[in-house]
Coordinates of C-alpha atoms and ligand atoms in Angstrom, one line a residue:
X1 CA 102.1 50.3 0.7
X2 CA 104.7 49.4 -2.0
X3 CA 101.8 49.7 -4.8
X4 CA 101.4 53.2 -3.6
X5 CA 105.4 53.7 -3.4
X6 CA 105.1 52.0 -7.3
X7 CA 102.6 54.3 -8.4
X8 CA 104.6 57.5 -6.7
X9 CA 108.2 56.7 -7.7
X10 CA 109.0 54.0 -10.0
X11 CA 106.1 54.9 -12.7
X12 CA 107.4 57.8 -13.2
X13 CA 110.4 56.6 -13.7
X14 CA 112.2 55.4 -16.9
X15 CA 112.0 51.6 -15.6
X16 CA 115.2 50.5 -16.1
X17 CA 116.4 53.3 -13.9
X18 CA 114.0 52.4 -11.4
X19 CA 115.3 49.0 -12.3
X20 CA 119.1 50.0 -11.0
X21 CA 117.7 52.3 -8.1
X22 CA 115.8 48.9 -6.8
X23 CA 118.8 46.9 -7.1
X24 CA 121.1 49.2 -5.4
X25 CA 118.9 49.5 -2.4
X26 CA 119.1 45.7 -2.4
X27 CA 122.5 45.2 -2.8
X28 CA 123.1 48.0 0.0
X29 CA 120.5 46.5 2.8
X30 CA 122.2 43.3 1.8
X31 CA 126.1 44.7 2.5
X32 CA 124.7 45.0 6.4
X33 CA 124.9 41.9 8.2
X34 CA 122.1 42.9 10.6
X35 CA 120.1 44.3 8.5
X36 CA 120.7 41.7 5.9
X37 CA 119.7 39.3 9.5
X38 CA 116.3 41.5 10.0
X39 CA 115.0 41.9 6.4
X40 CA 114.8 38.2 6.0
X41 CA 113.3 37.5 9.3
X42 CA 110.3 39.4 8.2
X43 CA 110.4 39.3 4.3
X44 CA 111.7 35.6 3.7
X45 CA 110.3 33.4 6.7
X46 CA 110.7 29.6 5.8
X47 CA 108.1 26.9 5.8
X48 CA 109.6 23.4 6.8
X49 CA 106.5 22.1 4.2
X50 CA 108.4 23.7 1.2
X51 CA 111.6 22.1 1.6
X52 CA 112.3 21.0 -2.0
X53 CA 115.0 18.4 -3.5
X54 CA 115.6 19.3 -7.3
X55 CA 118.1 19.1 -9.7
X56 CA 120.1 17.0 -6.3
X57 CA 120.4 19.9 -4.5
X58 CA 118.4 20.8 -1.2
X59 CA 116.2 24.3 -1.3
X60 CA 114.3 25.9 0.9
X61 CA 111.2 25.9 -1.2
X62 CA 111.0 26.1 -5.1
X63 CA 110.4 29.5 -5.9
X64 CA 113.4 31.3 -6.7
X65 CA 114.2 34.5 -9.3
X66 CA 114.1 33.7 -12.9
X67 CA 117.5 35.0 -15.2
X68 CA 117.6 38.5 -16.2
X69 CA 117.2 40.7 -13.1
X70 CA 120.6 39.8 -11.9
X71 CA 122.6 39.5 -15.0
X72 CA 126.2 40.1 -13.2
X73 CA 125.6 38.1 -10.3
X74 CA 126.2 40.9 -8.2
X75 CA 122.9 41.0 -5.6
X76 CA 122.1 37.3 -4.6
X77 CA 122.3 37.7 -1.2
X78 CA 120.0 40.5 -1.4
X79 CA 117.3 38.3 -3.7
X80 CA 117.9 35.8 -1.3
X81 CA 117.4 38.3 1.4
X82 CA 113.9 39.3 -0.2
X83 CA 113.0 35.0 0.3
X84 CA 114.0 33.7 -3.5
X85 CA 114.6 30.2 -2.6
X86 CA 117.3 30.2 -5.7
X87 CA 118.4 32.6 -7.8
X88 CA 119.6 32.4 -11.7
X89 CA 122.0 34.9 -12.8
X90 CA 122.5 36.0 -16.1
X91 CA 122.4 35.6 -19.0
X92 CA 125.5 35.6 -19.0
X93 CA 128.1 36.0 -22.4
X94 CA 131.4 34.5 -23.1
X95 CA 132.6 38.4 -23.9
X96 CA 131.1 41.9 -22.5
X97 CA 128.7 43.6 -24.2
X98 CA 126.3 46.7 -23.7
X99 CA 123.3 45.1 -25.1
X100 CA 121.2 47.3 -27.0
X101 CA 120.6 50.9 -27.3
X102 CA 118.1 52.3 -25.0
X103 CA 115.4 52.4 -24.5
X104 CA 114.8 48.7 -24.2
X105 CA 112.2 47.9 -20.7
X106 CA 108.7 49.1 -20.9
X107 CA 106.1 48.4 -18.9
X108 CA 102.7 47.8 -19.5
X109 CA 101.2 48.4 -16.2
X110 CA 97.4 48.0 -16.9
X111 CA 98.4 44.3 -18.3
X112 CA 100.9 43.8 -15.6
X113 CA 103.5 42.7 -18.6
X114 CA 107.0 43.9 -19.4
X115 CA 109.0 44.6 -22.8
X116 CA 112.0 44.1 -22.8
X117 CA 114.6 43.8 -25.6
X118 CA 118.0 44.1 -23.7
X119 CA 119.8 41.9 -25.5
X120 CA 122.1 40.9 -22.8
X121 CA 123.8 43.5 -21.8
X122 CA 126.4 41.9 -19.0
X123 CA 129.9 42.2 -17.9
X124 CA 131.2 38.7 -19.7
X125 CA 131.7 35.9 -17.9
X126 CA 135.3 36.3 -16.8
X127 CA 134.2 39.0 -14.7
X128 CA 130.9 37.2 -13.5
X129 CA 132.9 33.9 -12.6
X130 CA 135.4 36.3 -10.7
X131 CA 132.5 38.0 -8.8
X132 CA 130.6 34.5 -8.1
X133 CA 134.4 33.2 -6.7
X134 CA 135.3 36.4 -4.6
X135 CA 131.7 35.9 -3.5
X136 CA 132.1 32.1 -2.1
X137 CA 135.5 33.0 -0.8
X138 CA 134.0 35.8 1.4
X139 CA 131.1 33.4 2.7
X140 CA 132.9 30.5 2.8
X141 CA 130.8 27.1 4.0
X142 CA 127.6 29.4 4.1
X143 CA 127.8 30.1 0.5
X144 CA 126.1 26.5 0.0
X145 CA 122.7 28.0 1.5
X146 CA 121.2 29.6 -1.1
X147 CA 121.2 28.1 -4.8
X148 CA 122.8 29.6 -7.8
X149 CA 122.0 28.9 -11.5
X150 CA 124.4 30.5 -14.1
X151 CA 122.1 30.9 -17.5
X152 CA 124.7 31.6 -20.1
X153 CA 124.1 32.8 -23.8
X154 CA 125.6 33.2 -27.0
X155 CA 127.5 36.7 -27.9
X156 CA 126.0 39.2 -30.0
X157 CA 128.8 39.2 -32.6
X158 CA 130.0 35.7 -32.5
X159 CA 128.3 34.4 -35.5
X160 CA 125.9 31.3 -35.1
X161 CA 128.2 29.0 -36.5
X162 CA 130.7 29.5 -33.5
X163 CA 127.6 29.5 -31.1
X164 CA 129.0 26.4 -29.5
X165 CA 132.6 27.4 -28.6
X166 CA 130.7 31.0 -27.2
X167 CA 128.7 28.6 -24.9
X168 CA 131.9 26.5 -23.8
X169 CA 133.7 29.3 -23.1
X170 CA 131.0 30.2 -20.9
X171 CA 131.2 27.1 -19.6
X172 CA 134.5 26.3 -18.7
X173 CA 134.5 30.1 -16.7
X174 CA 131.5 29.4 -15.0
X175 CA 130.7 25.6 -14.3
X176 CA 132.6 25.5 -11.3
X177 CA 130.5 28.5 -9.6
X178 CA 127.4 27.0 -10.8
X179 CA 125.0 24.9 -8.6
X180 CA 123.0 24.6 -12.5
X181 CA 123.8 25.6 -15.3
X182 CA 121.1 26.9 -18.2
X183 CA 121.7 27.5 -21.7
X184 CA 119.6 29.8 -23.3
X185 CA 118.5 29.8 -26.4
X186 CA 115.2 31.0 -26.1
X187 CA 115.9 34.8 -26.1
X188 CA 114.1 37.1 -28.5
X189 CA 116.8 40.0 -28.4
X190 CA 120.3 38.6 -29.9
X191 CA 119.7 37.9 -34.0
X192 CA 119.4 34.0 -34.5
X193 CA 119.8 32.6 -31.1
X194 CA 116.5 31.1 -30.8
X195 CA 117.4 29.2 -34.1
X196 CA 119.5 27.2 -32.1
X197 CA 116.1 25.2 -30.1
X198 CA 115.9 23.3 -33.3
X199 CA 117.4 20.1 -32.9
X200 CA 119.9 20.0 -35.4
X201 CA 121.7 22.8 -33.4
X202 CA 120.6 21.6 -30.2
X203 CA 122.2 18.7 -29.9
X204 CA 125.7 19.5 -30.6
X205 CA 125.3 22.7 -28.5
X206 CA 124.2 21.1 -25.2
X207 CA 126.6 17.9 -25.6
X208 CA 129.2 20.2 -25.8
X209 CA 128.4 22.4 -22.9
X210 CA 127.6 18.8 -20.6
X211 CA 131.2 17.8 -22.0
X212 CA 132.5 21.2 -20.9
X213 CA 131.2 20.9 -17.9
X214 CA 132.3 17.6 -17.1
X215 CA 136.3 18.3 -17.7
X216 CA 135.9 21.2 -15.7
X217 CA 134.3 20.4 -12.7
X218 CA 135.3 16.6 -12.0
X219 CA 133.9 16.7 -7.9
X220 CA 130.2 16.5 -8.9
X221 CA 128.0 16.5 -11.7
X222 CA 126.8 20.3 -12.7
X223 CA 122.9 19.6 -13.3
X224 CA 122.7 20.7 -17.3
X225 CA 119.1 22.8 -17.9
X226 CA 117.8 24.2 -21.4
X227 CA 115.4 27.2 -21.1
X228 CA 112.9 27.7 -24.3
X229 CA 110.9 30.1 -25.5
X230 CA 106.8 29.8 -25.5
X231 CA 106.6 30.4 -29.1
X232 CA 108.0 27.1 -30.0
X233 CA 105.1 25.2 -32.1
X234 CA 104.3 22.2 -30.2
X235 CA 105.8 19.6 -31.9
X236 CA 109.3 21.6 -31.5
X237 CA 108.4 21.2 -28.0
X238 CA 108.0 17.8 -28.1
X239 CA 111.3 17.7 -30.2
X240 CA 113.2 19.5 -27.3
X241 CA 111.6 17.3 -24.8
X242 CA 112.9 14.1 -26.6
X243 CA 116.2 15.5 -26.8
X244 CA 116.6 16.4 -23.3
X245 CA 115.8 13.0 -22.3
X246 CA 118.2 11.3 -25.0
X247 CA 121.0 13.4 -23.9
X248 CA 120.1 13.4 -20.4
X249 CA 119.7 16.5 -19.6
X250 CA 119.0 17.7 -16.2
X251 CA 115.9 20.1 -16.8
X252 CA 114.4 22.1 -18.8
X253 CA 113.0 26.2 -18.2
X254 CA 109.5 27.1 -20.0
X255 CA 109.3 29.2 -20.6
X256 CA 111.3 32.6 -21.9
X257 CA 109.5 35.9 -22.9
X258 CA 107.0 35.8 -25.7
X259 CA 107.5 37.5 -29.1
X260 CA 103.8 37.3 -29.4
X261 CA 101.5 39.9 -28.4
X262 CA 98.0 38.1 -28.3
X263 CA 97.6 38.2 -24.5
X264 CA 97.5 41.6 -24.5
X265 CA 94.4 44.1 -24.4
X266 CA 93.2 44.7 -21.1
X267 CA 93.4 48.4 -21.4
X268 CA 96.9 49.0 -22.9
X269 CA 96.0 50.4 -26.3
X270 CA 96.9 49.0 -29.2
X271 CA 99.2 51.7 -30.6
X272 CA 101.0 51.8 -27.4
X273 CA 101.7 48.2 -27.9
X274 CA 103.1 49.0 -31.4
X275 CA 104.8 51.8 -30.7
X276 CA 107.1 49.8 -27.6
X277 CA 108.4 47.6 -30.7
X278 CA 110.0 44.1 -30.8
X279 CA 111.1 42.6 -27.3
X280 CA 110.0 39.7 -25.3
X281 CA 106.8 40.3 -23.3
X282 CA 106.5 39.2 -20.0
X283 CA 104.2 38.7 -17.1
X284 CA 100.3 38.1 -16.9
X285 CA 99.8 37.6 -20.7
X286 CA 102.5 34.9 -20.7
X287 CA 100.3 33.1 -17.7
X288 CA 98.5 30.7 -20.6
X289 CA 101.4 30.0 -22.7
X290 CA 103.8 29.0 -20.3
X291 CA 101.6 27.0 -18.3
X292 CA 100.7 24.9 -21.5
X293 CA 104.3 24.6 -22.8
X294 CA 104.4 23.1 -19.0
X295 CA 101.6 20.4 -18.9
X296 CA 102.6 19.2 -22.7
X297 CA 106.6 19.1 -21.5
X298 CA 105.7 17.0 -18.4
X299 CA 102.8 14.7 -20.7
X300 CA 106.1 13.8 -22.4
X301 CA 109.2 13.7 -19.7
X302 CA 107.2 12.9 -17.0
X303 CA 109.6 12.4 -13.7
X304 CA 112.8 11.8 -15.8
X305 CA 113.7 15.4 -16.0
X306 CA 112.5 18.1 -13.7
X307 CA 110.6 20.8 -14.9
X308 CA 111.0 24.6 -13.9
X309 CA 107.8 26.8 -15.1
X310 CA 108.5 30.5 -15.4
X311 CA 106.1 33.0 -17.2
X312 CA 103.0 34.9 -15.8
X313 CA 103.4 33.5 -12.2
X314 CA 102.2 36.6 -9.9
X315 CA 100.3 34.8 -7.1
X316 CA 100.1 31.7 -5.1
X317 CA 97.8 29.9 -7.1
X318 CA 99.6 30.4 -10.4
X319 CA 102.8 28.9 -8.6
X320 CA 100.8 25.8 -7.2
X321 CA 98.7 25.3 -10.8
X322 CA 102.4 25.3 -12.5
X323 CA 103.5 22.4 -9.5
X324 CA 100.1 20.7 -10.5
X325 CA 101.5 20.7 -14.5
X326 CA 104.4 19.1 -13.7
X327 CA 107.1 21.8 -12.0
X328 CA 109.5 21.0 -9.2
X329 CA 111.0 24.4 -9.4
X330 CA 108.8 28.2 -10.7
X331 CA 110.6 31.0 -11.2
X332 CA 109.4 35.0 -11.4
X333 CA 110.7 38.0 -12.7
X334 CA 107.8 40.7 -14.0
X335 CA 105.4 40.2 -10.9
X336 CA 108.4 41.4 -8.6
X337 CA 108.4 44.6 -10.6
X338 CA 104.6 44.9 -9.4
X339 CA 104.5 43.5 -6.2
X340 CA 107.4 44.6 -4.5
X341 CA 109.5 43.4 -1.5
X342 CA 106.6 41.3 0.0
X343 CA 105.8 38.8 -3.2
X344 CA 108.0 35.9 -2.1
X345 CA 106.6 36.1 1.4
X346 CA 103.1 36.1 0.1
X347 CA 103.9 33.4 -2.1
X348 CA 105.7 31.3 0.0
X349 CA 103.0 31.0 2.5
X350 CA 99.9 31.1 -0.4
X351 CA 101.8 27.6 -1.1
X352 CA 102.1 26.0 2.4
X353 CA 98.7 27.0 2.7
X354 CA 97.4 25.6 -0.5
X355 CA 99.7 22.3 0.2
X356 CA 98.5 22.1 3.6
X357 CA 94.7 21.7 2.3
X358 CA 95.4 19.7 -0.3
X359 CA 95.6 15.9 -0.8
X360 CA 99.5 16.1 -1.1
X361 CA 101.7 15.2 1.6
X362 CA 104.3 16.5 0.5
X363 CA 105.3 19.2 -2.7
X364 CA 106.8 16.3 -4.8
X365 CA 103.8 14.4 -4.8
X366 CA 101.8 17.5 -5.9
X367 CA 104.4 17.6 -8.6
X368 CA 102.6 17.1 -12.3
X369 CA 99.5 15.4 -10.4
X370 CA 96.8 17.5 -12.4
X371 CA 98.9 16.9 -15.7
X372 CA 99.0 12.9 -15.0
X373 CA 95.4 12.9 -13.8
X374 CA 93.9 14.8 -17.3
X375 CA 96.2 12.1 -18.9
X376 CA 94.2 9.5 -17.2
X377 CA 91.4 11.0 -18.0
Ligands
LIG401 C1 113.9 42.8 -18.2 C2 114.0 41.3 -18.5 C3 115.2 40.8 -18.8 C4 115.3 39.4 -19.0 N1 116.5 38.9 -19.2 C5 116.6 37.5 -19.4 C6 117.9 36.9 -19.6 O1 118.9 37.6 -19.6 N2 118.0 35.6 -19.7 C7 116.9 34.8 -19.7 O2 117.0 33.6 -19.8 N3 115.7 35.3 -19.4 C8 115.5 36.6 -19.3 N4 114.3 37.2 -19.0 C9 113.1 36.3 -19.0 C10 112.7 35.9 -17.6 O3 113.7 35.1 -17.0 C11 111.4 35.0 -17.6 O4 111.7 33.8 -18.3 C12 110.3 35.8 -18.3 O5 110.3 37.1 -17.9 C13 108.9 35.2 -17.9 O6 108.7 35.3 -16.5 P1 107.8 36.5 -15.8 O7 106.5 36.5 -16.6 O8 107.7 36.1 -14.4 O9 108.6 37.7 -16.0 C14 114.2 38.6 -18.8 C15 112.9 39.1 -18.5 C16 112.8 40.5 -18.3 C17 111.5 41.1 -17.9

C-alpha cells in the first residue's frame, strides 16, 4: 500500500518536499490526542521482550530514529507515534543557518540510498532548546516516556579553531533537554568538520562538551555519545575507540553517511551517480560499512561503552545482525523514506521474533555475541 502511495506521490516529488509534506502529516496526526492514541495502537505496538536499558535510561526497545529527519525537534511525538523507541534530533548548531542551496536530497531508488548534502540547515539551538522545554512543560511527567538525543554540530562559519566553544554553546542550551547528547563530527556537508575525529581535536572537543555538560546539568549525568563517519580508516577507528574509553565516554554512533560511492550499482547508472554530486550516501549501500565499523568498535570497547549501529538497516535482520556485532541501540533514517509508516512495526516484531528463536534470553545477552564468538574463534 505505501510503496504504491511512494511510487504515485512522493517519486514524483522533489524529495525534500515530499520530505516536509511527510513531516507535516506527522506532526498534524500527532497534534490529536486520539488520533495520536490510535495510530500507535496499530503502528507502534510494544513487545515486553524488547525492553532495553542503555545509556541508564529505560526504552521500550532499541530501535529508534537516527539524527537528521527531525533537525528542529519539532515532531517527536509523531516519530514516537510511528513506534521509534528513541528519537535523535538534530544536528543541531550553536547559531541558525539555512544549510545549503538546493537541491541537496536525492534519491536513488533502485539502490534504496539517499544523497544528501544539507549541511545542517536548523533553527539554532536557542530555539531548539526553547521548543524541547515548551515541549516538557506541555507534557509534563509523560515527557519521560519516550527518549530524546540532542546531536549537536559545529556552525558553518565558525572557523574550526573555535569548533569547541560552537559545541559548548550547544551544550550549555541543550544539555538540560537532553536524555543524550551526540557530537557530531562525522558529517560530510560542513567544510572541515569531520577533521575534528582525529584525536588531536577530539579530545579537547568532547572533554569540553562532558565539562559543559556537567556545570549545567548537576541532577544527573547527561550520557556523552560521539557519532563517526564510515570512512574513517580503521586504525582511526581504533583511535576513536581508545579515546572514548580514556575519556569515558558514554557511546559511540557508527556510523554517519558515506562520502564513498562503491556500494552503489544496482541499476542506478553511473552518470546519474555523478551528476547528484558530493553528499553523504545513505541506506542499503552503507549496510557493509557500517556493520564492520560496528564489529571492529565492539572487538575493541567491548561492554565498557555501548554501541549504537546506524547505516543500511531496512529490515529485521539487519537490526538483529547489528545487536549480534555488538549494538545496544540501531538507529534508521533512509529505509523510513522507503518503507513507510509500517517499518518500525515490522521491525519491532521481526526482532521479538528472531530473539524469541534464538539462544538469547534476553536482547542484552544477544548484545555483541557474534562479534565475541568470531573473536574466539
Ligand atoms: C537527509 C539526511 C539528513 C541527515 N542529517 C544528519 C544530521 O543532521 N546529523 C547526523 O548526525 N546525521 C544525519 N544524517 C545521517 C543519519 O543520521 C544516518 O547516520 C545515516 O543516514 C545512515 O543511516 P541510514 O542508512 O539508515 O539512513 C542524515 C541522513 C540523511 C539521509
Amino acid at each position: 500500500m505505501y510503496r504504491l502511495f511512494f511510487d504515485l506521490i512522493f517519486k514524483r516529488m522533489d524529495p525534500e518536499k515530499a520530505h516536509h509534506l511527510a513531516f507535516a502529516w506527522i506532526r498534524a496526526a500527532a497534534r490529536v490526542p486520539v488520533l495520536r492514541t490510535f495510530v500507535a495502537a496499530v503502528l507502534a505496538p510494544r513487545h515486553k521482550a524488547l525492553r532495553t536499558e542503555a545509556l541508564g535510561l529505560r526504552m521500550h526497545g532499541p530501535f529508534g530514529l537516527a539524527a537528521g529527519f527531525d533537525k528542529n525537534a519539532s515532531a517527536i511525538d509523531g516519530m514516537t507515534m510511528l513506534g521509534f523507541d528513541h528519537v535523535e534530533i538534530g544536528t543541531v548548531t550553536a547559531q541558525p543557518q539555512p544549510g545549503n542551496p538546493k537541491k541537496r536530497l536525492f534519491r536513488l531508488v533502485a539502490d534504496r540510498a539517499l544523497v544528501n548534502r544539507m549541511g545542517f540547515n536548523n533553527d539554532g539551538s536557542e530555539a531548539v532548546a526553547a521548543r524541547l522545554a515548551a515541549r516538557k512543560a506541555a507534557l509534563g511527567e509523560k515527557h519521560s516516556r519516550t527518549t530524546v538525543g540532542v546531536n549537536i554540530g559545529k556552525t558553518k562559519i565558525v572557523p574550526e579553531a573555535e569548533a569547541v566553544a560552537d559545541y559548548v554553546t550547544s551544550t550549555e542550551r541543550l544539555a538540560a533537554h537532553a536524555d543524550y547528547l551526540v557530537v557530531n563530527v562525522s558529517s560530510p556537508n560542513t567544510p572541515g568538520l569531520r577533521n575534528l575525529q582525529a584525536t588531536e581535536a577530539l579530545r579537547p572537543l568532547l572533554a569540553a562538551v562532558r565539562e559543559a555538560a556537567d556545570r549545567t546539568v548537576t541532577s544527573r549525568r547527561v550520557p556523552l555519545l560521539v557519532k563517526i563517519a564510515p570512512d574513517l580508516a580503521d586504525e582511526d577507528v581504533d583511535a576513536v575507540a581508545d579515546l572514548a574509553v580514556e575519556l569515558g565516554l558514554d557511546g559511540i554512533i557508527a556510523t554517519n553517511t558515506t562520502i564513498a560511492r562503491d556500494g552503489l550499482g544496482l541499476t542506478t547508472p553511473k552518470r546519474t551517480v555523478e551528476a547528484i554530486g558530493a553528499g553523504g550516501l545513505s541506506g542499503a549501500p552503507l549496510k557493509a560499512r557500517s556493520l564492520e565499523v560496528l564489529s571492529r568498535l565492539y572487538a575493541r570497547v567491548g561492554d565498557r561503552i555501548t554501541l549504537v549501529g546506524v547505516g543500511g538497516i531496512e529490515t529485521a535482520d539487519d537490526a538483529w545482525e547489528r545487536i549480534l556485532a555488538g549494538a545496544t541501540l540501531v538507529q534508521g533514517y533512509s529505509a523510513f523514506i522507503y518503507e513507510g509508516p509500517f517499518w518500525c512495526r515490522k521491525l519491532h516484531r521481526g526482532l521479538a521474533e528472531r530473539l524469541a528463536a534464538s539462544p538469547y534470553a534476553t536482547l542484552a545477552d544477544a548484545v555483541g555475541a557474534e562479534t565475541r564468538k568470531k573473536a574466539a574463534a
